[in-house]
Amino acid sequence: MNILIIGAGGFIGSHLCEEILNSRKDWNISALDISSAKIDHLLPSKNLNFYKTDILDDYGQTEEHIKNCDVVFPLAAIASPLVYVQDPLRVFQLDFEANLRIVKSAVKYEKRVVFPSTSEVYGMCGDEEFEEDNSNCVTGPICKQRWIYSCSKQMLDRVIYAYGIRDGLRYTLFRPFNWIGPRLDDIKNENNGSSRVVTQFLSNILHGKNINLVDGGSQIRCFTYISDGIDALIKIIENAAADRQIFNVGNPHNQCSIRELAQKILSLASEYDVFRENARTVKIVNTDSSEYYGKSYQDVSRRVPSVRRAEELLGWKPVVGMDDLLIKTINFYAEILKKDS
Ligand code: UGA
């Protein structure tokens, strides 16, 4: 099996490469990215070939790789809410335009595509649990630029789905729900909004800055450990039942409000030398979203997946609980801080 991972140097890509190399010895990976920093430790493997390339500049090379693979994962994307509101056109250019080109090549060369949709396509949907084929995709007015990511991904979902019906494209769409783990974001970056929430809070503690609860912190997310997410991706690759399906990949048992999350992280961090002192002094404060992200931000107040389809068709279930995933993630960041000091 020849797997092409475009954006292999990102959070999901790096873990997917690692798992394939560890457990599927006869698979080969072509790994494309602008940087190999997160997969440098894997480069000695003979089953992984890294190609430094920018899909925005040099599409020729990317297209050659698509011709030669069995399945393509187009994982290169911007997935940070602050960028959605500060540079929405960059999000559109990479997440939509560049990925559309990849999808069209997959159609042309009749390749299987496993595409990262997102939990964000459901937007502000009011359903108790979001279901792939029943829940509405609810976004806000155009002036709320946060939704450009959701809309870019939704449009690609629709395009891929239509190619499946018209041209027989073999595809699977997976929707990560707040995947968390090692290598997610750089916690040494001090800027507010530079990371997803778990790594943002760790970064705040590291730098002795107060933890901000955007609009009070009552919003709910279901956090999913990266190994559970990757397990679903491997099952998708290996299972014909995944063809032309959409899967939520999240952990409905790990529902947590952002306020609760802040409290948990502060308490866990105080067990580690590198965080202890600041964890005792840092405060949890309320912040207005328009101050934190700007006026074109709008939030999702509750986001819980139904994972029944992944259970039924793939035999997949998330197993890592909330406290465990936080401990595993904090362990990783504490280790690299210790090494660097
Ligand atoms: C994320 C991102 O869009 C993507 O990474 C991804 O597609 C998707 O959701 C997902 O992983 O499912 P969101 O959950 O809003 O969106 O991203 P975070 O930045 O992790 O924020 C989570 C919540 O914490 C938001 O309500 C945000 O306002 C809040 N937050 C964030 C704070 O209260 N304080 C902070 O300092 C940072």
mmCIF file of C-alpha atoms and ligand atoms in Angstrom:
data_model
loop_
_atom_site.group_PDB
_atom_site.id
_atom_site.type_symbol
_atom_site.label_atom_id
_atom_site.label_comp_id
_atom_site.label_asym_id
_atom_site.label_seq_id
_atom_site.Cartn_x
_atom_site.Cartn_y
_atom_site.Cartn_z
ATOM 1 C CA MET A 1 0.000 0.000 0.000
ATOM 2 C CA ASN A 2 1.403 3.391 -1.001
ATOM 3 C CA ILE A 3 0.018 6.153 1.152
ATOM 4 C CA LEU A 4 0.471 9.771 0.183
ATOM 5 C CA ILE A 5 0.203 12.174 3.108
ATOM 6 C CA ILE A 6 0.130 15.800 2.075
ATOM 7 C CA GLY A 7 0.802 17.819 5.215
ATOM 8 C CA ALA A 8 2.600 14.885 6.858
ATOM 9 C CA GLY A 9 4.534 17.290 9.060
ATOM 10 C CA GLY A 10 1.438 18.525 10.865
ATOM 11 C CA PHE A 11 -0.151 17.275 14.065
ATOM 12 C CA ILE A 12 -2.390 14.590 12.537
ATOM 13 C CA GLY A 13 0.048 13.763 9.724
ATOM 14 C CA SER A 14 2.971 13.159 12.061
ATOM 15 C CA HIS A 15 0.965 10.765 14.241
ATOM 16 C CA LEU A 16 -0.453 8.950 11.219
ATOM 17 C CA CYS A 17 3.080 8.434 9.838
ATOM 18 C CA GLU A 18 4.297 7.196 13.217
ATOM 19 C CA GLU A 19 1.488 4.667 13.614
ATOM 20 C CA ILE A 20 1.803 3.324 10.066
ATOM 21 C CA LEU A 21 5.562 2.845 10.453
ATOM 22 C CA ASN A 22 5.086 1.123 13.814
ATOM 23 C CA SER A 23 2.295 -1.219 12.914
ATOM 24 C CA ARG A 24 2.063 -1.673 9.146
ATOM 25 C CA LYS A 25 5.525 -2.755 8.047
ATOM 26 C CA ASP A 26 4.600 -3.352 4.394
ATOM 27 C CA TRP A 27 3.075 0.084 3.763
ATOM 28 C CA ASN A 28 5.059 2.894 2.188
ATOM 29 C CA ILE A 29 4.523 6.560 2.908
ATOM 30 C CA SER A 30 5.263 9.513 0.679
ATOM 31 C CA ALA A 31 5.256 12.429 3.093
ATOM 32 C CA LEU A 32 4.898 15.949 1.691
ATOM 33 C CA ASP A 33 5.225 19.125 3.726
ATOM 34 C CA ILE A 34 6.932 22.485 3.959
ATOM 35 C CA SER A 35 8.671 21.309 7.145
ATOM 36 C CA SER A 36 9.710 17.956 8.578
ATOM 37 C CA ALA A 37 10.225 19.211 12.145
ATOM 38 C CA LYS A 38 7.478 17.005 13.615
ATOM 39 C CA ILE A 39 8.590 13.883 11.703
ATOM 40 C CA ASP A 40 12.390 14.241 11.792
ATOM 41 C CA HIS A 41 12.521 11.276 14.167
ATOM 42 C CA LEU A 42 10.843 9.114 11.491
ATOM 43 C CA LEU A 43 13.008 10.091 8.524
ATOM 44 C CA PRO A 44 15.534 7.222 8.945
ATOM 45 C CA SER A 45 12.742 4.719 8.198
ATOM 46 C CA LYS A 46 13.085 3.131 4.756
ATOM 47 C CA ASN A 47 9.281 3.050 4.446
ATOM 48 C CA LEU A 48 8.938 6.820 4.621
ATOM 49 C CA ASN A 49 10.142 9.235 1.978
ATOM 50 C CA PHE A 50 9.908 12.902 2.819
ATOM 51 C CA TYR A 51 9.568 15.549 0.105
ATOM 52 C CA LYS A 52 9.855 19.176 1.098
ATOM 53 C CA THR A 53 7.309 20.985 -1.014
ATOM 54 C CA ASP A 54 4.731 23.743 -0.772
ATOM 55 C CA ILE A 55 1.459 22.742 -2.446
ATOM 56 C CA LEU A 56 0.712 26.408 -3.047
ATOM 57 C CA ASP A 57 3.899 26.925 -5.102
ATOM 58 C CA ASP A 58 4.801 23.639 -6.699
ATOM 59 C CA TYR A 59 1.775 21.610 -7.609
ATOM 60 C CA GLY A 60 3.579 19.571 -10.307
ATOM 61 C CA GLN A 61 5.465 17.516 -7.742
ATOM 62 C CA THR A 62 2.297 16.931 -5.706
ATOM 63 C CA GLU A 63 0.419 15.750 -8.789
ATOM 64 C CA GLU A 64 3.184 13.243 -9.641
ATOM 65 C CA HIS A 65 2.850 11.765 -6.145
ATOM 66 C CA ILE A 66 -0.923 11.501 -6.510
ATOM 67 C CA LYS A 67 -0.446 9.537 -9.769
ATOM 68 C CA ASN A 68 1.771 7.049 -7.921
ATOM 69 C CA CYS A 69 -0.188 6.433 -4.718
ATOM 70 C CA ASP A 70 -3.046 4.135 -3.712
ATOM 71 C CA VAL A 71 -4.636 6.511 -1.232
ATOM 72 C CA VAL A 72 -4.129 10.209 -0.580
ATOM 73 C CA PHE A 73 -4.628 12.104 2.687
ATOM 74 C CA PRO A 74 -4.793 15.850 1.933
ATOM 75 C CA LEU A 75 -4.020 17.044 5.464
ATOM 76 C CA ALA A 76 -2.404 20.408 4.710
ATOM 77 C CA ALA A 77 -4.676 23.044 6.238
ATOM 78 C CA ILE A 78 -4.860 25.943 8.652
ATOM 79 C CA ALA A 79 -6.987 24.891 11.653
ATOM 80 C CA SER A 80 -6.550 27.721 14.172
ATOM 81 C CA PRO A 81 -9.556 29.953 14.911
ATOM 82 C CA LEU A 82 -7.446 33.097 15.318
ATOM 83 C CA VAL A 83 -6.241 32.757 11.713
ATOM 84 C CA TYR A 84 -9.835 32.296 10.493
ATOM 85 C CA VAL A 85 -10.646 35.778 11.756
ATOM 86 C CA GLN A 86 -7.308 37.496 11.095
ATOM 87 C CA ASP A 87 -6.423 36.084 7.693
ATOM 88 C CA PRO A 88 -9.531 34.416 6.243
ATOM 89 C CA LEU A 89 -8.287 34.538 2.657
ATOM 90 C CA ARG A 90 -5.165 32.548 3.567
ATOM 91 C CA VAL A 91 -7.489 29.920 5.058
ATOM 92 C CA PHE A 92 -9.577 29.889 1.862
ATOM 93 C CA GLN A 93 -6.490 29.675 -0.349
ATOM 94 C CA LEU A 94 -4.943 26.712 1.448
ATOM 95 C CA ASP A 95 -7.902 24.878 2.959
ATOM 96 C CA PHE A 96 -10.184 25.263 -0.062
ATOM 97 C CA GLU A 97 -8.366 26.200 -3.271
ATOM 98 C CA ALA A 98 -5.217 24.097 -2.825
ATOM 99 C CA ASN A 99 -7.177 21.112 -1.564
ATOM 100 C CA LEU A 100 -9.721 21.336 -4.385
ATOM 101 C CA ARG A 101 -6.849 20.858 -6.810
ATOM 102 C CA ILE A 102 -5.788 17.712 -4.959
ATOM 103 C CA VAL A 103 -9.336 16.353 -5.001
ATOM 104 C CA LYS A 104 -9.574 16.971 -8.756
ATOM 105 C CA SER A 105 -6.298 15.100 -9.294
ATOM 106 C CA ALA A 106 -7.625 12.197 -7.220
ATOM 107 C CA VAL A 107 -10.682 12.119 -9.513
ATOM 108 C CA LYS A 108 -8.505 12.331 -12.654
ATOM 109 C CA TYR A 109 -6.147 9.522 -11.613
ATOM 110 C CA GLU A 110 -8.909 7.477 -9.928
ATOM 111 C CA LYS A 111 -7.266 7.472 -6.500
ATOM 112 C CA ARG A 112 -8.874 6.960 -3.153
ATOM 113 C CA VAL A 113 -9.025 10.092 -1.005
ATOM 114 C CA VAL A 114 -9.404 10.258 2.788
ATOM 115 C CA PHE A 115 -10.273 13.870 3.475
ATOM 116 C CA PRO A 116 -10.213 15.725 6.796
ATOM 117 C CA SER A 117 -13.547 17.449 7.084
ATOM 118 C CA THR A 118 -14.113 19.017 10.494
ATOM 119 C CA SER A 119 -16.447 19.152 13.464
ATOM 120 C CA GLU A 120 -16.694 22.854 12.555
ATOM 121 C CA VAL A 121 -18.968 22.092 9.576
ATOM 122 C CA TYR A 122 -21.827 21.608 12.070
ATOM 123 C CA GLY A 123 -21.143 25.134 13.341
ATOM 124 C CA MET A 124 -23.795 26.336 15.782
ATOM 125 C CA CYS A 125 -26.103 23.368 15.179
ATOM 126 C CA GLY A 126 -28.371 22.899 18.213
ATOM 127 C CA ASP A 127 -28.576 19.066 18.105
ATOM 128 C CA GLU A 128 -27.703 17.173 21.286
ATOM 129 C CA GLU A 129 -25.336 15.040 19.235
ATOM 130 C CA PHE A 130 -24.165 15.868 15.732
ATOM 131 C CA GLU A 131 -24.993 13.156 13.190
ATOM 132 C CA GLU A 132 -23.245 12.930 9.852
ATOM 133 C CA ASP A 133 -26.376 12.613 7.692
ATOM 134 C CA ASN A 134 -28.985 14.343 9.836
ATOM 135 C CA SER A 135 -27.510 17.401 11.517
ATOM 136 C CA ASN A 136 -27.658 20.782 9.834
ATOM 137 C CA CYS A 137 -24.564 22.835 9.101
ATOM 138 C CA VAL A 138 -25.289 26.163 10.812
ATOM 139 C CA THR A 139 -22.977 29.112 10.315
ATOM 140 C CA GLY A 140 -23.342 32.809 11.058
ATOM 141 C CA PRO A 141 -23.499 35.968 8.930
ATOM 142 C CA ILE A 142 -20.698 36.814 6.473
ATOM 143 C CA CYS A 143 -19.265 39.480 8.796
ATOM 144 C CA LYS A 144 -18.456 36.680 11.248
ATOM 145 C CA GLN A 145 -15.351 35.569 9.393
ATOM 146 C CA ARG A 146 -14.709 32.655 11.747
ATOM 147 C CA TRP A 147 -16.934 30.560 9.511
ATOM 148 C CA ILE A 148 -14.657 30.711 6.462
ATOM 149 C CA TYR A 149 -12.930 27.537 7.675
ATOM 150 C CA SER A 150 -16.210 25.726 8.261
ATOM 151 C CA CYS A 151 -17.578 26.840 4.863
ATOM 152 C CA SER A 152 -14.352 25.960 3.012
ATOM 153 C CA LYS A 153 -14.410 22.465 4.460
ATOM 154 C CA GLN A 154 -18.161 22.082 3.945
ATOM 155 C CA MET A 155 -17.885 23.059 0.284
ATOM 156 C CA LEU A 156 -15.109 20.524 -0.242
ATOM 157 C CA ASP A 157 -17.191 17.875 1.517
ATOM 158 C CA ARG A 158 -19.981 18.626 -0.937
ATOM 159 C CA VAL A 159 -17.674 18.607 -3.967
ATOM 160 C CA ILE A 160 -16.113 15.277 -2.921
ATOM 161 C CA TYR A 161 -19.547 13.780 -2.280
ATOM 162 C CA ALA A 162 -20.719 14.914 -5.737
ATOM 163 C CA TYR A 163 -17.621 13.438 -7.416
ATOM 164 C CA GLY A 164 -18.405 10.202 -5.612
ATOM 165 C CA ILE A 165 -21.869 10.100 -7.145
ATOM 166 C CA ARG A 166 -21.001 11.370 -10.626
ATOM 167 C CA ASP A 167 -17.552 9.888 -11.218
ATOM 168 C CA GLY A 168 -17.358 7.067 -8.720
ATOM 169 C CA LEU A 169 -14.613 8.755 -6.663
ATOM 170 C CA ARG A 170 -13.646 6.527 -3.738
ATOM 171 C CA TYR A 171 -13.557 8.795 -0.721
ATOM 172 C CA THR A 172 -13.984 8.901 3.039
ATOM 173 C CA LEU A 173 -14.613 12.111 4.970
ATOM 174 C CA PHE A 174 -13.582 12.125 8.617
ATOM 175 C CA ARG A 175 -14.507 14.841 11.093
ATOM 176 C CA PRO A 176 -12.091 15.278 13.998
ATOM 177 C CA PHE A 177 -13.634 16.609 17.200
ATOM 178 C CA ASN A 178 -10.949 18.524 19.122
ATOM 179 C CA TRP A 179 -8.110 16.028 18.737
ATOM 180 C CA ILE A 180 -5.472 16.623 21.380
ATOM 181 C CA GLY A 181 -2.020 15.251 22.053
ATOM 182 C CA PRO A 182 1.736 15.621 21.680
ATOM 183 C CA ARG A 183 2.945 17.973 18.919
ATOM 184 C CA LEU A 184 -0.406 19.805 18.665
ATOM 185 C CA ASP A 185 0.915 23.381 18.926
ATOM 186 C CA ASP A 186 4.058 25.173 20.041
ATOM 187 C CA ILE A 187 3.494 26.128 23.670
ATOM 188 C CA LYS A 188 6.597 28.326 23.633
ATOM 189 C CA ASN A 189 4.662 30.781 21.477
ATOM 190 C CA GLU A 190 3.440 33.336 24.016
ATOM 191 C CA ASN A 191 0.696 34.948 21.927
ATOM 192 C CA ASN A 192 -2.887 34.522 23.006
ATOM 193 C CA GLY A 193 -4.842 32.662 20.339
ATOM 194 C CA SER A 194 -1.729 31.098 18.792
ATOM 195 C CA SER A 195 -2.786 27.600 19.905
ATOM 196 C CA ARG A 196 -5.836 25.414 20.303
ATOM 197 C CA VAL A 197 -7.292 25.640 23.783
ATOM 198 C CA VAL A 198 -5.428 22.861 25.642
ATOM 199 C CA THR A 199 -2.000 23.939 24.411
ATOM 200 C CA GLN A 200 -2.991 27.591 24.833
ATOM 201 C CA PHE A 201 -3.686 27.059 28.525
ATOM 202 C CA LEU A 202 -0.382 25.206 28.964
ATOM 203 C CA SER A 203 1.414 28.032 27.197
ATOM 204 C CA ASN A 204 -0.236 30.574 29.506
ATOM 205 C CA ILE A 205 0.926 28.637 32.561
ATOM 206 C CA LEU A 206 4.439 28.258 31.134
ATOM 207 C CA HIS A 207 4.695 32.015 30.634
ATOM 208 C CA GLY A 208 2.983 32.937 33.894
ATOM 209 C CA LYS A 209 0.061 34.592 32.099
ATOM 210 C CA ASN A 210 -3.549 34.415 33.228
ATOM 211 C CA ILE A 211 -5.802 31.852 31.569
ATOM 212 C CA ASN A 212 -8.576 33.480 29.554
ATOM 213 C CA LEU A 213 -12.072 32.060 29.488
ATOM 214 C CA VAL A 214 -13.566 33.413 26.292
ATOM 215 C CA ASP A 215 -17.113 34.692 27.026
ATOM 216 C CA GLY A 216 -17.177 32.904 30.375
ATOM 217 C CA GLY A 217 -15.990 29.405 29.439
ATOM 218 C CA SER A 218 -19.361 27.626 29.551
ATOM 219 C CA GLN A 219 -18.877 26.392 25.960
ATOM 220 C CA ILE A 220 -18.524 22.617 25.628
ATOM 221 C CA ARG A 221 -16.129 20.541 23.588
ATOM 222 C CA CYS A 222 -15.483 16.792 23.445
ATOM 223 C CA PHE A 223 -11.752 16.249 23.544
ATOM 224 C CA THR A 224 -10.334 13.245 21.716
ATOM 225 C CA TYR A 225 -6.898 11.778 22.201
ATOM 226 C CA ILE A 226 -4.819 11.617 19.040
ATOM 227 C CA SER A 227 -4.206 7.842 19.284
ATOM 228 C CA ASP A 228 -7.970 7.252 19.178
ATOM 229 C CA GLY A 229 -8.218 9.477 16.107
ATOM 230 C CA ILE A 230 -5.354 7.696 14.366
ATOM 231 C CA ASP A 231 -6.894 4.315 15.191
ATOM 232 C CA ALA A 232 -10.010 5.435 13.296
ATOM 233 C CA LEU A 233 -7.892 6.512 10.310
ATOM 234 C CA ILE A 234 -6.130 3.150 10.111
ATOM 235 C CA LYS A 235 -9.508 1.399 10.242
ATOM 236 C CA ILE A 236 -10.738 3.699 7.464
ATOM 237 C CA ILE A 237 -7.757 2.794 5.265
ATOM 238 C CA GLU A 238 -8.219 -0.934 5.826
ATOM 239 C CA ASN A 239 -11.979 -1.154 5.613
ATOM 240 C CA ALA A 240 -13.961 -1.138 2.369
ATOM 241 C CA ALA A 241 -17.051 -0.210 4.433
ATOM 242 C CA ALA A 242 -15.493 3.242 4.815
ATOM 243 C CA ASP A 243 -15.973 3.998 1.126
ATOM 244 C CA ARG A 244 -18.188 7.002 0.380
ATOM 245 C CA GLN A 245 -18.925 7.539 4.055
ATOM 246 C CA ILE A 246 -18.610 10.434 6.466
ATOM 247 C CA PHE A 247 -17.417 9.677 10.011
ATOM 248 C CA ASN A 248 -17.433 11.814 13.118
ATOM 249 C CA VAL A 249 -14.247 10.937 14.989
ATOM 250 C CA GLY A 250 -14.633 12.239 18.504
ATOM 251 C CA ASN A 251 -15.134 11.147 22.078
ATOM 252 C CA PRO A 252 -18.670 11.932 23.310
ATOM 253 C CA HIS A 253 -17.709 10.765 26.823
ATOM 254 C CA ASN A 254 -15.079 13.501 27.131
ATOM 255 C CA GLN A 255 -17.534 16.416 27.256
ATOM 256 C CA CYS A 256 -15.948 19.251 29.125
ATOM 257 C CA SER A 257 -16.656 22.957 29.489
ATOM 258 C CA ILE A 258 -13.736 25.289 28.868
ATOM 259 C CA ARG A 259 -13.957 26.500 32.482
ATOM 260 C CA GLU A 260 -13.694 22.926 33.754
ATOM 261 C CA LEU A 261 -10.831 22.329 31.341
ATOM 262 C CA ALA A 262 -8.919 25.328 32.709
ATOM 263 C CA GLN A 263 -9.358 24.065 36.267
ATOM 264 C CA LYS A 264 -8.248 20.536 35.348
ATOM 265 C CA ILE A 265 -5.154 21.749 33.477
ATOM 266 C CA LEU A 266 -4.127 24.094 36.296
ATOM 267 C CA SER A 267 -4.464 21.354 38.851
ATOM 268 C CA LEU A 268 -2.621 18.719 36.751
ATOM 269 C CA ALA A 269 0.147 21.139 35.740
ATOM 270 C CA SER A 270 0.970 21.858 39.367
ATOM 271 C CA GLU A 271 2.327 18.265 39.562
ATOM 272 C CA TYR A 272 5.161 19.075 37.148
ATOM 273 C CA ASP A 273 8.409 20.902 37.987
ATOM 274 C CA VAL A 274 8.304 22.988 34.800
ATOM 275 C CA PHE A 275 4.795 24.306 35.464
ATOM 276 C CA ARG A 276 4.421 24.118 39.266
ATOM 277 C CA GLU A 277 5.406 27.591 40.349
ATOM 278 C CA ASN A 278 3.336 29.422 37.728
ATOM 279 C CA ALA A 279 0.385 27.051 38.123
ATOM 280 C CA ARG A 280 0.063 28.342 41.672
ATOM 281 C CA THR A 281 -0.022 32.023 40.697
ATOM 282 C CA VAL A 282 -1.806 32.053 37.335
ATOM 283 C CA LYS A 283 -5.478 33.077 37.578
ATOM 284 C CA ILE A 284 -8.482 32.052 35.510
ATOM 285 C CA VAL A 285 -10.100 35.245 34.156
ATOM 286 C CA ASN A 286 -13.063 36.037 31.924
ATOM 287 C CA THR A 287 -12.437 37.691 28.549
ATOM 288 C CA ASP A 288 -14.796 39.055 25.950
ATOM 289 C CA SER A 289 -14.480 37.192 22.623
ATOM 290 C CA SER A 290 -14.314 40.451 20.672
ATOM 291 C CA GLU A 291 -11.273 41.452 22.704
ATOM 292 C CA TYR A 292 -9.610 38.044 22.497
ATOM 293 C CA TYR A 293 -10.287 37.157 18.860
ATOM 294 C CA GLY A 294 -11.837 40.321 17.377
ATOM 295 C CA LYS A 295 -15.340 41.239 16.281
ATOM 296 C CA SER A 296 -15.604 38.698 13.488
ATOM 297 C CA TYR A 297 -15.406 35.738 15.890
ATOM 298 C CA GLN A 298 -18.458 33.691 16.774
ATOM 299 C CA ASP A 299 -18.364 30.597 18.944
ATOM 300 C CA VAL A 300 -19.821 27.098 19.050
ATOM 301 C CA SER A 301 -21.464 26.754 22.440
ATOM 302 C CA ARG A 302 -21.824 22.967 22.485
ATOM 303 C CA ARG A 303 -20.195 20.386 20.232
ATOM 304 C CA VAL A 304 -20.848 16.695 20.835
ATOM 305 C CA PRO A 305 -20.484 13.985 18.158
ATOM 306 C CA SER A 306 -22.547 10.903 17.555
ATOM 307 C CA VAL A 307 -20.000 8.177 16.790
ATOM 308 C CA ARG A 308 -22.507 5.427 16.117
ATOM 309 C CA ARG A 309 -21.579 5.182 12.445
ATOM 310 C CA ALA A 310 -17.867 4.689 13.132
ATOM 311 C CA GLU A 311 -18.766 2.074 15.743
ATOM 312 C CA GLU A 312 -21.068 0.178 13.394
ATOM 313 C CA LEU A 313 -19.072 0.305 10.165
ATOM 314 C CA LEU A 314 -15.502 0.396 11.447
ATOM 315 C CA GLY A 315 -15.772 -1.251 14.855
ATOM 316 C CA TRP A 316 -14.117 1.896 16.274
ATOM 317 C CA LYS A 317 -14.525 3.289 19.767
ATOM 318 C CA PRO A 318 -12.491 5.998 21.496
ATOM 319 C CA VAL A 319 -10.859 4.681 24.669
ATOM 320 C CA VAL A 320 -8.760 7.478 26.194
ATOM 321 C CA GLY A 321 -10.622 9.385 28.917
ATOM 322 C CA MET A 322 -10.421 13.098 29.639
ATOM 323 C CA ASP A 323 -7.929 13.074 32.504
ATOM 324 C CA ASP A 324 -5.716 10.546 30.755
ATOM 325 C CA LEU A 325 -5.508 12.564 27.571
ATOM 326 C CA LEU A 326 -4.566 15.681 29.480
ATOM 327 C CA ILE A 327 -1.902 13.822 31.479
ATOM 328 C CA LYS A 328 -0.418 12.235 28.338
ATOM 329 C CA THR A 329 -0.336 15.619 26.616
ATOM 330 C CA ILE A 330 1.146 17.489 29.580
ATOM 331 C CA ASN A 331 3.745 14.702 30.016
ATOM 332 C CA PHE A 332 4.900 15.268 26.458
ATOM 333 C CA TYR A 333 5.242 19.046 26.805
ATOM 334 C CA ALA A 334 6.912 18.775 30.218
ATOM 335 C CA GLU A 335 9.447 16.325 28.733
ATOM 336 C CA ILE A 336 10.422 18.586 25.843
ATOM 337 C CA LEU A 337 10.702 21.611 28.139
ATOM 338 C CA LYS A 338 12.945 19.606 30.441
ATOM 339 C CA LYS A 339 15.137 18.511 27.502
ATOM 340 C CA ASP A 340 15.432 22.083 26.231
ATOM 341 C CA SER A 341 16.338 23.569 29.607
HETATM 342 C C1 UGA B 1 -11.296 23.964 16.635
HETATM 343 C C2 UGA B 1 -10.535 24.436 15.430
HETATM 344 O O1 UGA B 1 -11.357 25.083 14.506
HETATM 345 C C3 UGA B 1 -9.894 23.307 14.721
HETATM 346 O O2 UGA B 1 -8.699 22.929 15.368
HETATM 347 C C4 UGA B 1 -10.736 22.087 14.506
HETATM 348 O O3 UGA B 1 -11.213 21.975 13.191
HETATM 349 C C5 UGA B 1 -11.922 21.926 15.409
HETATM 350 O O4 UGA B 1 -12.173 22.903 16.363
HETATM 351 C C6 UGA B 1 -11.802 20.607 16.147
HETATM 352 O O5 UGA B 1 -10.688 20.258 16.530
HETATM 353 O O6 UGA B 1 -12.795 19.974 16.354
HETATM 354 P P1 UGA B 1 -12.380 25.261 18.595
HETATM 355 O O7 UGA B 1 -12.832 24.040 19.319
HETATM 356 O O8 UGA B 1 -13.264 26.443 18.741
HETATM 357 O O9 UGA B 1 -12.151 25.008 17.078
HETATM 358 O O10 UGA B 1 -10.881 25.635 18.982
HETATM 359 P P2 UGA B 1 -10.038 25.986 20.272
HETATM 360 O O11 UGA B 1 -9.127 27.081 19.843
HETATM 361 O O12 UGA B 1 -9.391 24.776 20.796
HETATM 362 O O13 UGA B 1 -11.073 26.615 21.314
HETATM 363 C C7 UGA B 1 -11.975 25.861 22.049
HETATM 364 C C8 UGA B 1 -12.807 26.797 22.906
HETATM 365 O O14 UGA B 1 -11.973 27.386 23.906
HETATM 366 C C9 UGA B 1 -13.448 27.959 22.169
HETATM 367 O O15 UGA B 1 -14.733 28.173 22.657
HETATM 368 C C10 UGA B 1 -12.564 29.146 22.497
HETATM 369 O O16 UGA B 1 -13.254 30.371 22.490
HETATM 370 C C11 UGA B 1 -12.114 28.791 23.912
HETATM 371 N N1 UGA B 1 -10.803 29.381 24.320
HETATM 372 C C12 UGA B 1 -9.701 29.263 23.540
HETATM 373 C C13 UGA B 1 -10.737 30.048 25.532
HETATM 374 O O17 UGA B 1 -11.732 30.173 26.281
HETATM 375 N N2 UGA B 1 -9.543 30.597 25.910
HETATM 376 C C14 UGA B 1 -8.421 30.503 25.160
HETATM 377 O O18 UGA B 1 -7.360 31.043 25.592
HETATM 378 C C15 UGA B 1 -8.492 29.811 23.942
#
